Short mmCIF file of C-alpha atoms and ligand atoms in Angstrom, two decimals:
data_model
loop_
_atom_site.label_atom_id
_atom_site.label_comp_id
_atom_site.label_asym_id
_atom_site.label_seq_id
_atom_site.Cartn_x
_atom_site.Cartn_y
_atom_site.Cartn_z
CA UNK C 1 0.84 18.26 12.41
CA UNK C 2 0.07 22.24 12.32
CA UNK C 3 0.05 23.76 9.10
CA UNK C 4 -1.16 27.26 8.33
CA UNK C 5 -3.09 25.06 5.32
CA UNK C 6 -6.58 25.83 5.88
CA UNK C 7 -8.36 23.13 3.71
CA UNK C 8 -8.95 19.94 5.88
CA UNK C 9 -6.45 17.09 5.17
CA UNK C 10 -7.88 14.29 3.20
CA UNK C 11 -6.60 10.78 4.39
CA UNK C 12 -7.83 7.63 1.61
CA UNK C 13 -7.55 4.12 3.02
CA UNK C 14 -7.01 1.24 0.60
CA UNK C 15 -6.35 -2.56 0.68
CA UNK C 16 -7.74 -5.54 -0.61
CA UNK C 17 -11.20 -6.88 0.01
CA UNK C 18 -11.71 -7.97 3.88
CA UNK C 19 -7.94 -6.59 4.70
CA UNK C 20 -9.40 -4.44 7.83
CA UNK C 21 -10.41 -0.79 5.96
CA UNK C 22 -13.73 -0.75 7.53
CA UNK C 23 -12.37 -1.88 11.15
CA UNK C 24 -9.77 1.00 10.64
CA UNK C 25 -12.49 3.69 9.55
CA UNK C 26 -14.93 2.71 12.71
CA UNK C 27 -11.69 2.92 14.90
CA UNK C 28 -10.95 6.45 13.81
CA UNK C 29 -14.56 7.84 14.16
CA UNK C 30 -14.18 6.04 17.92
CA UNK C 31 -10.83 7.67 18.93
CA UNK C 32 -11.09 11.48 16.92
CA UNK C 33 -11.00 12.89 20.44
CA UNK C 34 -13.34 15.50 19.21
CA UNK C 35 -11.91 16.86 15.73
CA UNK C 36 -14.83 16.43 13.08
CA UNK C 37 -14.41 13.76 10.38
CA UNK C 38 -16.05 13.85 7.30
CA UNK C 39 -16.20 10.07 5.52
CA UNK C 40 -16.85 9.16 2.05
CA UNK C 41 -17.32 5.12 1.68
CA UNK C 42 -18.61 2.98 -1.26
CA UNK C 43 -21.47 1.28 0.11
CA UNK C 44 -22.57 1.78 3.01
CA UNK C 45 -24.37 -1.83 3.07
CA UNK C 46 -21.58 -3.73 2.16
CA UNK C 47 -18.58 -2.16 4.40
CA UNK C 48 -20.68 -1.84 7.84
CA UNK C 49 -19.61 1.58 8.43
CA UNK C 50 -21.37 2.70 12.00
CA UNK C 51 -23.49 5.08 10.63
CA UNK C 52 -24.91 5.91 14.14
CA UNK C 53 -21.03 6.46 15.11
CA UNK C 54 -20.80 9.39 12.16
CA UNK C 55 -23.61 10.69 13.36
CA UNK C 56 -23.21 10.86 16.87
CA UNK C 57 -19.60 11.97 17.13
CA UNK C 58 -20.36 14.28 13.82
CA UNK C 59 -23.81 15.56 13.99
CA UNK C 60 -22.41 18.82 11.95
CA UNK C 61 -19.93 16.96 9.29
CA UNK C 62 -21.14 14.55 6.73
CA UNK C 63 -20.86 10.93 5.18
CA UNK C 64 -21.00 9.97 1.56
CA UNK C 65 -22.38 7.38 0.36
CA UNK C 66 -20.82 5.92 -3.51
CA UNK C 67 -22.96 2.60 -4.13
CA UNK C 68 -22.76 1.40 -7.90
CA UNK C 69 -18.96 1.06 -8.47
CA UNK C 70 -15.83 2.26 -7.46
CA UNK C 71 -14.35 5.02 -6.37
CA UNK C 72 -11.70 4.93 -8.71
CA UNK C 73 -13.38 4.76 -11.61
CA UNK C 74 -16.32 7.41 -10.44
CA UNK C 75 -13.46 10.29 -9.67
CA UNK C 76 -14.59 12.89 -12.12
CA UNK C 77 -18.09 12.43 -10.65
CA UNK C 78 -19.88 12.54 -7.82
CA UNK C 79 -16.58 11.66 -5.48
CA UNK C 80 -15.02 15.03 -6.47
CA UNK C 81 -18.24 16.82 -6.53
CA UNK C 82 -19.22 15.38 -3.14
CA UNK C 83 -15.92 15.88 -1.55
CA UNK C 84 -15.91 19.72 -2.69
CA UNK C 85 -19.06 19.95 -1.04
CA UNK C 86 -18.44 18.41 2.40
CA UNK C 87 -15.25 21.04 2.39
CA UNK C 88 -17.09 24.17 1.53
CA UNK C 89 -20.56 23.46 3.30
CA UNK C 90 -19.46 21.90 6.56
CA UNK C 91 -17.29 22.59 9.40
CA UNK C 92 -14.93 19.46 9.21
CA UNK C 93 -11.37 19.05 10.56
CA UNK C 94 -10.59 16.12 8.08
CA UNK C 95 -11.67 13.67 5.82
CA UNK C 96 -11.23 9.98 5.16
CA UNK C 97 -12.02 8.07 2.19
CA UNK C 98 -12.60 4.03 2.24
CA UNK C 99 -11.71 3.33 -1.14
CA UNK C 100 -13.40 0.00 -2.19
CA UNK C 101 -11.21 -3.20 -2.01
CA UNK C 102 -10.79 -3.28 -5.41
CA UNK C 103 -9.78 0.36 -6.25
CA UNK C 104 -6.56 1.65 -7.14
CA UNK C 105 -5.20 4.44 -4.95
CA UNK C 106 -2.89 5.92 -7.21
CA UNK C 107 -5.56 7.70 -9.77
CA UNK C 108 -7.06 8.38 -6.61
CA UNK C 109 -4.20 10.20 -5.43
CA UNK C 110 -3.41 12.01 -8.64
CA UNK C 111 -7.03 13.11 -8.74
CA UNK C 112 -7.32 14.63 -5.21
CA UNK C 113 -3.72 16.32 -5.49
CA UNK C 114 -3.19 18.01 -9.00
CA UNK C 115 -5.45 20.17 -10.34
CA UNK C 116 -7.37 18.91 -13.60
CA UNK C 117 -7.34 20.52 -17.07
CA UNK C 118 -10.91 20.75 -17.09
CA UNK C 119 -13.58 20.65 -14.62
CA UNK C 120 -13.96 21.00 -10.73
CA UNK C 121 -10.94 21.21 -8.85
CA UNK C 122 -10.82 18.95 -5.42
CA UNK C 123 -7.13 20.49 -4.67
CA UNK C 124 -9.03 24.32 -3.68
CA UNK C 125 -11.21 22.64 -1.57
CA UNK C 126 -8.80 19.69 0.27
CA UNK C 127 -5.34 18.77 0.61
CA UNK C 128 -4.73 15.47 0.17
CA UNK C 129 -2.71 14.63 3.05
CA UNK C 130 -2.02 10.33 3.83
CA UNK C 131 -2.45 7.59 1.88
CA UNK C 132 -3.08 4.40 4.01
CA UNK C 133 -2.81 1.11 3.02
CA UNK C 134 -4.32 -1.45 4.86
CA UNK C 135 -2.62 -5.24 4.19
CA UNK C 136 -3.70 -8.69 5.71
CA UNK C 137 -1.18 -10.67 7.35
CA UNK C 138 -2.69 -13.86 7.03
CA UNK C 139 -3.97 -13.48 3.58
CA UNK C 140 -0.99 -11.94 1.91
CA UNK C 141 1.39 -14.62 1.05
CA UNK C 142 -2.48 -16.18 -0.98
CA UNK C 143 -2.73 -12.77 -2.41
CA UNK C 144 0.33 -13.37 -4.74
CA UNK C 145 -0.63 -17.06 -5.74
CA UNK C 146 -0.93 -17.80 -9.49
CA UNK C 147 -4.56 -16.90 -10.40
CA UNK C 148 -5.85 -14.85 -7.59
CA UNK C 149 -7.91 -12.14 -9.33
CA UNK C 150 -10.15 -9.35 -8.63
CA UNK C 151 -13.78 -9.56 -8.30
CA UNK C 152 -16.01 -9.04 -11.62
CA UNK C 153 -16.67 -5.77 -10.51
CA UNK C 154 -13.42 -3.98 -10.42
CA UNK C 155 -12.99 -1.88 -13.05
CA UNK C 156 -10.34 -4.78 -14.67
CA UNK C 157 -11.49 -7.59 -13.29
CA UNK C 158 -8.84 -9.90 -15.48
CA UNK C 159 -6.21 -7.81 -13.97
CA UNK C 160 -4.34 -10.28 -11.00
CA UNK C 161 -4.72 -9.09 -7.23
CA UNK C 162 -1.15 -9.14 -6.89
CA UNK C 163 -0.86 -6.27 -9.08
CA UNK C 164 -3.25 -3.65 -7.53
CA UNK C 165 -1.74 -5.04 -4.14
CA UNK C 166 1.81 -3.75 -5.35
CA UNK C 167 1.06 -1.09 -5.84
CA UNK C 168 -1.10 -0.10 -3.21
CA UNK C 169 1.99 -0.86 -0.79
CA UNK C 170 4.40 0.99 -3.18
CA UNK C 171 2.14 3.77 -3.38
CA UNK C 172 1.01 4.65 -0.06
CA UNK C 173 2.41 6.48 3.19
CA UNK C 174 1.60 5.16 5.63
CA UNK C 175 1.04 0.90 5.69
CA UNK C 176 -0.89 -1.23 8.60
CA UNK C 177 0.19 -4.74 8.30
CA UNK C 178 -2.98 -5.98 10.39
CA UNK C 179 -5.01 -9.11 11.93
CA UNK C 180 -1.18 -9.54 12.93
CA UNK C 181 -2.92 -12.07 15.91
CA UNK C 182 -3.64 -14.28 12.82
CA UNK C 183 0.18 -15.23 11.86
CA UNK C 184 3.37 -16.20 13.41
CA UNK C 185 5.99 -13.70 14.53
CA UNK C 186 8.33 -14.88 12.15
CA UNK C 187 5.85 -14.44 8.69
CA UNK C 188 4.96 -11.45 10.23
CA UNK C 189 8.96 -10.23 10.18
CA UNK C 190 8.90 -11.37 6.88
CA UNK C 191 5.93 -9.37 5.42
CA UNK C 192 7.17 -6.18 7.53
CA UNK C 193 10.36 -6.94 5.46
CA UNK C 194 8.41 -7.52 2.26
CA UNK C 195 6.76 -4.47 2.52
CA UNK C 196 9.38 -2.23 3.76
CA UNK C 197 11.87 -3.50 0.66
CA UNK C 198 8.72 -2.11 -1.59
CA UNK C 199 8.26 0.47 -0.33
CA UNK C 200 10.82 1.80 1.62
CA UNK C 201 9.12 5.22 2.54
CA UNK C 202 6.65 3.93 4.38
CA UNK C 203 5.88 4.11 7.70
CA UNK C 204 4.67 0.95 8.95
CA UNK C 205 2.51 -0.57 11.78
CA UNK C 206 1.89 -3.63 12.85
CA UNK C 207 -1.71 -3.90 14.29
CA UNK C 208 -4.20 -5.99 15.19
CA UNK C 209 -8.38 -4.66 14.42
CA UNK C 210 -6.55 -1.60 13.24
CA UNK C 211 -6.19 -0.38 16.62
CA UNK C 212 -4.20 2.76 16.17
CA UNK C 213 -3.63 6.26 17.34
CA UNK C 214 -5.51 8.67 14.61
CA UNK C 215 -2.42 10.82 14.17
CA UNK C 216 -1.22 7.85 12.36
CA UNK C 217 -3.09 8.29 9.56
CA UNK C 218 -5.05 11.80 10.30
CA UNK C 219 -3.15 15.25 9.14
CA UNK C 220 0.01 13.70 8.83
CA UNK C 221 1.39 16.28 6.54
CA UNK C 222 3.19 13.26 4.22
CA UNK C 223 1.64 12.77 1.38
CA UNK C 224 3.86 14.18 -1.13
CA UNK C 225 3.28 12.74 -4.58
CA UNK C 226 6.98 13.05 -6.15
CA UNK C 227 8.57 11.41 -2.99
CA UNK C 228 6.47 8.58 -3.48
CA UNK C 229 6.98 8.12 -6.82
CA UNK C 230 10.49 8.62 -6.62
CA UNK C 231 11.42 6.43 -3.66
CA UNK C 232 9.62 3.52 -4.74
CA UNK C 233 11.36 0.28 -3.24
CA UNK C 234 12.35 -1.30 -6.78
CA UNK C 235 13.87 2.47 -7.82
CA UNK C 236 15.20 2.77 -4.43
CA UNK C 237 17.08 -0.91 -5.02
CA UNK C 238 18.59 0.69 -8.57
CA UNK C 239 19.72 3.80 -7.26
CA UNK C 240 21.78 2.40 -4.42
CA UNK C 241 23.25 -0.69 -6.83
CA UNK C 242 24.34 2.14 -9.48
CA UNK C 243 26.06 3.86 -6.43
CA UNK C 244 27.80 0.79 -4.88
CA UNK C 245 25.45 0.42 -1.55
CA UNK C 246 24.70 -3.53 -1.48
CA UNK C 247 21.39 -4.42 -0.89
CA UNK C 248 20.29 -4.88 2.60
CA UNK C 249 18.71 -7.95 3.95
CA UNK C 250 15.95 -8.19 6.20
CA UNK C 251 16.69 -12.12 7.83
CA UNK C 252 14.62 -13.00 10.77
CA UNK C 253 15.95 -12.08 13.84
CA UNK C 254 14.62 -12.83 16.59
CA UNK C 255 16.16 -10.41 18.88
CA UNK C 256 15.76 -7.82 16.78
CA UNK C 257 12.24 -8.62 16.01
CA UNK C 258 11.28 -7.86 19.91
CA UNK C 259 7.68 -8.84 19.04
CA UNK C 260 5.04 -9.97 21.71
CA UNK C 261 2.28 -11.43 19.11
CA UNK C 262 0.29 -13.58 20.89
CA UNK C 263 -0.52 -16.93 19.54
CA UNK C 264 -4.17 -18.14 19.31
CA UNK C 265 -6.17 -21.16 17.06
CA UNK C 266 -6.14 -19.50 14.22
CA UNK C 267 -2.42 -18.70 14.12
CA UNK C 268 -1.56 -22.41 14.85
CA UNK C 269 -3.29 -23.89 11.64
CA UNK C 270 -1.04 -21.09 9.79
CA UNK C 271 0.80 -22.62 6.91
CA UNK C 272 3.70 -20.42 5.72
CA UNK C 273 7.38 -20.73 6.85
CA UNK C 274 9.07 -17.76 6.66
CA UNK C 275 12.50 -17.12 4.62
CA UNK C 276 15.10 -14.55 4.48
CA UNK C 277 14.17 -10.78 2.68
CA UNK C 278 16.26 -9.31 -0.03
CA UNK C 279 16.32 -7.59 -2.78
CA UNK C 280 19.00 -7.43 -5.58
CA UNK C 281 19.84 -6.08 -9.51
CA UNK C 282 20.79 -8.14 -12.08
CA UNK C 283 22.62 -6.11 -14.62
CA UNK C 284 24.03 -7.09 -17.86
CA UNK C 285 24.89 -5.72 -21.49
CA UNK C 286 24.51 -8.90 -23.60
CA UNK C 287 21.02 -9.08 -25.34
CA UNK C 288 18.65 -12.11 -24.65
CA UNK C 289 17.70 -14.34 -26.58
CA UNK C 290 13.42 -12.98 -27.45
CA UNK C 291 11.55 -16.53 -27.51
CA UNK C 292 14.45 -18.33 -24.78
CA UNK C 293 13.68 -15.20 -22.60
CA UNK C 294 10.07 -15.05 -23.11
CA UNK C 295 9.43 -18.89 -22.23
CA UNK C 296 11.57 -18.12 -19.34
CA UNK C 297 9.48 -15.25 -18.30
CA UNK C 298 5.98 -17.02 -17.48
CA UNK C 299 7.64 -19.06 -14.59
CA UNK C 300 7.76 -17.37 -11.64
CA UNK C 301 11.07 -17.53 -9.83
CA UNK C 302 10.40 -19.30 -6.23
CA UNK C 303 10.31 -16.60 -3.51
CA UNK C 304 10.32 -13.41 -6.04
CA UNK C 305 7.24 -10.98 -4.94
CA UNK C 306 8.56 -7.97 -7.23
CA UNK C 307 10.35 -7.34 -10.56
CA UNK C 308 10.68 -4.75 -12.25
CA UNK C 309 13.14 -3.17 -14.80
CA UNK C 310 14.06 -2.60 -18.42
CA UNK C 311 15.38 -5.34 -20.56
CA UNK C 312 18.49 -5.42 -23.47
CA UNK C 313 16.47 -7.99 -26.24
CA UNK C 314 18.03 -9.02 -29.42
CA UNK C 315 16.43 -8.54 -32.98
CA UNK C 316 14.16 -4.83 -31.44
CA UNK C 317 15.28 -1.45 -30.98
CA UNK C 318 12.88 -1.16 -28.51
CA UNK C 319 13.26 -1.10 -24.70
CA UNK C 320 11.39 -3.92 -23.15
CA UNK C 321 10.17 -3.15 -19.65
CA UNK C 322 9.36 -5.82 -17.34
CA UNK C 323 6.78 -5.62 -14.73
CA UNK C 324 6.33 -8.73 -12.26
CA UNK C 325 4.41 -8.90 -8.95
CA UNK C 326 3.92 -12.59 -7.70
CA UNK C 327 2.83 -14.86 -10.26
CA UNK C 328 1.74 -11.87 -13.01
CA UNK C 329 4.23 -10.61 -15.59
CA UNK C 330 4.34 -8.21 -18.56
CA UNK C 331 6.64 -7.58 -20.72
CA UNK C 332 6.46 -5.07 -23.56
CA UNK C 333 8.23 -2.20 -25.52
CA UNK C 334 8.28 1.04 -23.38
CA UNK C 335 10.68 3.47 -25.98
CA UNK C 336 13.74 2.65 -27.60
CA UNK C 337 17.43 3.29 -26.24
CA UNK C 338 18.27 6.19 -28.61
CA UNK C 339 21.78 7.17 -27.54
CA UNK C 340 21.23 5.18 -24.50
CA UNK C 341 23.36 2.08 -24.07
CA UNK C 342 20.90 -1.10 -24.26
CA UNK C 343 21.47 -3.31 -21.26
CA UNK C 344 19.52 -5.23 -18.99
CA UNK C 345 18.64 -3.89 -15.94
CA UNK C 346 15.75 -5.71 -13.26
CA UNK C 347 15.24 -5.57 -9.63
CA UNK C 348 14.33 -8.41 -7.99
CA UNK C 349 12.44 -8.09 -4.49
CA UNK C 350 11.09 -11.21 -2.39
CA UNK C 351 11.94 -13.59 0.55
CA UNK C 352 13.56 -16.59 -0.12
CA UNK C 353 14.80 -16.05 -3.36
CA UNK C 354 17.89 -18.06 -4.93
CA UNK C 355 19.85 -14.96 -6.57
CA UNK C 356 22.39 -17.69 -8.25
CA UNK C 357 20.28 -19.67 -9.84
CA UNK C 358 17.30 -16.71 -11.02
CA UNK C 359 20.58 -15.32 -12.06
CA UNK C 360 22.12 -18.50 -14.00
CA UNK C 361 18.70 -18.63 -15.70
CA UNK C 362 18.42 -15.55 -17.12
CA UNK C 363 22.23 -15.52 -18.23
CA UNK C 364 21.39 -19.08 -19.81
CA UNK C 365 18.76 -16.66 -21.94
CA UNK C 366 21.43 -13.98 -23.12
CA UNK C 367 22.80 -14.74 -27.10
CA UNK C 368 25.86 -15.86 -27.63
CA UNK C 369 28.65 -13.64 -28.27
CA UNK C 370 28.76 -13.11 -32.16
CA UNK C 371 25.64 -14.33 -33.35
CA UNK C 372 24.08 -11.93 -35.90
CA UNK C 373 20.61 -10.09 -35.40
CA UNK C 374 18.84 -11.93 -38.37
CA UNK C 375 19.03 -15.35 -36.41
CA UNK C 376 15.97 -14.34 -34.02
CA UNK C 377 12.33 -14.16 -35.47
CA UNK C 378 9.91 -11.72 -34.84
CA UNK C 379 9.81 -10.16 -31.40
CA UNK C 380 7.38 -12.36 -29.43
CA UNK C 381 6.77 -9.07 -26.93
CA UNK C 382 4.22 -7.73 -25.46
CA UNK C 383 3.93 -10.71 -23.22
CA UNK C 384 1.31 -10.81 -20.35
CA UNK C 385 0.90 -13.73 -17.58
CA UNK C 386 -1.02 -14.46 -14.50
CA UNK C 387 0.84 -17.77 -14.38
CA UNK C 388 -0.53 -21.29 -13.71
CA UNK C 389 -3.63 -21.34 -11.08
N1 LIG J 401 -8.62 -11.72 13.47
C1 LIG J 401 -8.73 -10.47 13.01
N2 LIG J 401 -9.82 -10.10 12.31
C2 LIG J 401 -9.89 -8.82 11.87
C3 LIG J 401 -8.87 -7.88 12.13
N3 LIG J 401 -9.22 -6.71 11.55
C4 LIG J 401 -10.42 -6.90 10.97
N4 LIG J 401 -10.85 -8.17 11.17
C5 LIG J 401 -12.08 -8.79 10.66
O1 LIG J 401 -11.94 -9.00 9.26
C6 LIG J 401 -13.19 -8.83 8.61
C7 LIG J 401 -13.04 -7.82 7.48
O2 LIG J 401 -12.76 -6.54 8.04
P1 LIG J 401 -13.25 -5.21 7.37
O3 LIG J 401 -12.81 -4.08 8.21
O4 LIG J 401 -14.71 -5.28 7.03
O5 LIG J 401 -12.44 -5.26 6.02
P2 LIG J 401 -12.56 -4.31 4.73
O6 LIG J 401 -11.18 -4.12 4.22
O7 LIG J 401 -13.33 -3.10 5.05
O8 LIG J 401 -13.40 -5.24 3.77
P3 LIG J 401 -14.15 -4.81 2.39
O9 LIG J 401 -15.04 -3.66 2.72
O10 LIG J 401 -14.89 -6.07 2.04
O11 LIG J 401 -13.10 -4.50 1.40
C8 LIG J 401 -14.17 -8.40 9.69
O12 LIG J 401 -14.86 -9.55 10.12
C9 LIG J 401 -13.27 -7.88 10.80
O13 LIG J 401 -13.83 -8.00 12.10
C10 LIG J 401 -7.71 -8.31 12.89
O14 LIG J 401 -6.74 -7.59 13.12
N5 LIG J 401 -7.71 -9.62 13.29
#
């Protein structure tokens, strides 16, 4: 990409721990065909960067080290402070940041793009230019399981891996589904669907060892912080239902698919079959029932990765927004309608999913036509679930 933009373009990589952020790092410090990369890791221990690599390709640019905690929660420090630096001090064409497995890209995103109240300013020094988000095939499906959760470390440990992995695929530009030699063709359609129903903005790669081209992921020019706000997948879904589109469906196809993966050892002892990706809205204006729906709530409906929406509940003024990824929900007051017209509106994203009967559950959950609001007890929200381990 040429831009007249002189600061150098700032590319962060996330994923989960072990999902491939190193391999992709080491690959891009092998195949910069010259251009100077700065890099900024956590720990340089712990995530095997090639040192050596850095400094023989970038004798003139730089490497950070963060050890003691993540980047996320260290970005009015010495991450700013140290990325300022490496801008002003050194001749570098761009710079890549490794956030730590358990760090959330989006305050990293918001921190390297707008300008702060108070305090130094990364966005005169760098323009934030890709986020990457690195997934693994093999290890997503466990990622969403009831009970997987996030080393002590992270800065919320009790907070469930699916979550942070949500959003690091909504949130992101570009996405590498990788160790794609691990998994079937047909899972792997399914998490390219998956993924592409999140976040449909995305531009996404297949790989295996991260082996990509660097203009991937190197001065892209596409971060844009709105856009990826805006055209998140379960937004995306409610936009296009309130205009008529009908939701798309990614099905396996084979001859669409095209792929050549192939198959090894560890791909054989794979244990996932693949099903059908959609996405859909269930709308409605009647009010639930608070304790029916909130029992109802905890269970995770089979094949549903994403929900997401705001909810019409009897007995509260208050809008209850939902918020499910895998087996973790919340549910809580957000506002209240105000002259808006309550109703029930929730976007439901997975593979597999059985739209009549999620649907005949939650309608067995809305009141009855004429009951009166002093039948339901207090509100039982805020709710919050990580489901059975
Ligand atoms: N089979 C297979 N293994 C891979 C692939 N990519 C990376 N690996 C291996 O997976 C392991 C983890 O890779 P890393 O690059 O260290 O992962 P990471 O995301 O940096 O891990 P953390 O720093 O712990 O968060 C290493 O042993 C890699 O060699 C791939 O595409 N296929």
């Amino acid at each position: 990409m040429t831009t007249t933009d002189e600061r150098p373009p700032v590319t962060v990589i996330s994923g989960v721990l072990g999902a491939g952020k190193t391999t992709l790092l080491n690959r891009l410090l092998e195949n910069n065909r010259g251009s100077r990369l700065a890099v900024v890791v956590n720990d340089m221990g712990e995530v095997n960067v090639d040192a050596d690599l850095i400094e023989r390709e970038n004798p003139e640019t730089g490497l950070i080290e963060l050890s003691n905690g993540c980047i996320c929660c260290r970005l009015q420090g010495d991450l700013v402070e140290g990325i300022v630096d490496l801008a002003e001090n050194r001749e570098i064409d761009a710079l890549v940041i490794e956030a730590s497995g358990i760090s959330e890209p989006t305050p990293i995103a918001r921190r390297l793009s707008q300008p702060p109240e108070e305090g130094l300013d990364p966005t005169e020094a760098v323009r934030l230019d890709t986020m990457v988000t690195v997934l693994d095939a093999y290890g997503f499906w466990k990622e969403f399981d009831a009970g997987a959760s996030l080393p002590s470390e992270a800065p919320d440990p009790e907070r469930p891996l699916a979550e942070v992995l949500v959003q690091s695929v909504e949130f992101c530009d570009v996405l590498l589904i990788n160790k794609c030699d691990m998994v079937p063709d047909d899972v792997l359609d399914e998490i390219t669907g998956v993924v592409s129903e999140l976040n449909p903005r995305a531009t996404i790669q297949e790989t295996e060892y991260a082996d990509i081209d660097p203009s991937l992921v190197i001065d892209t020019g596409r971060f844009d912080y709105e856009a990826a706000s805006r055209s998140v997948g379960w937004k995306t879904a409610l936009r296009e239902s309130r205009t008529g589109k009908t939701s798309h469906d990614h099905a396996t196809d084979e001859e669409e698919a095209g792929h050549d993966h192939a198959a090894d050892d560890d791909e054989a002892g794979y244990n996932h079959t693949a099903h059908p990706v959609d996405s859909f809205v269930y709308r409605r204006a009647r009010p639930f029932d608070p304790e029916m729906f909130a029992d109802r709530l905890v269970e995770q409906p089979a094949g549903v990765v994403r929900a997401k929406g705001v909810c019409h509940v009897a007995g509260t003024d208050d809008v209850i927004g939902l918020n499910r990824a895998g087996a973790a929900v919340q549910a809580g007051p957000i506002g209240e309608w105000g002259d808006d017209e309550p109703r029930t509106e929730l976007v439901f994203i997975g593979a597999g999913m059985d739209r009549e009967e999620i649907e005949s559950t939650l309608d067995d959950c809305l009141v009855e036509p004429g009951t009166t609001a002093d039948e339901w007890g207090p509100t039982p929200f805020p709710i919050e679930s990580v489901g059975e381990a």
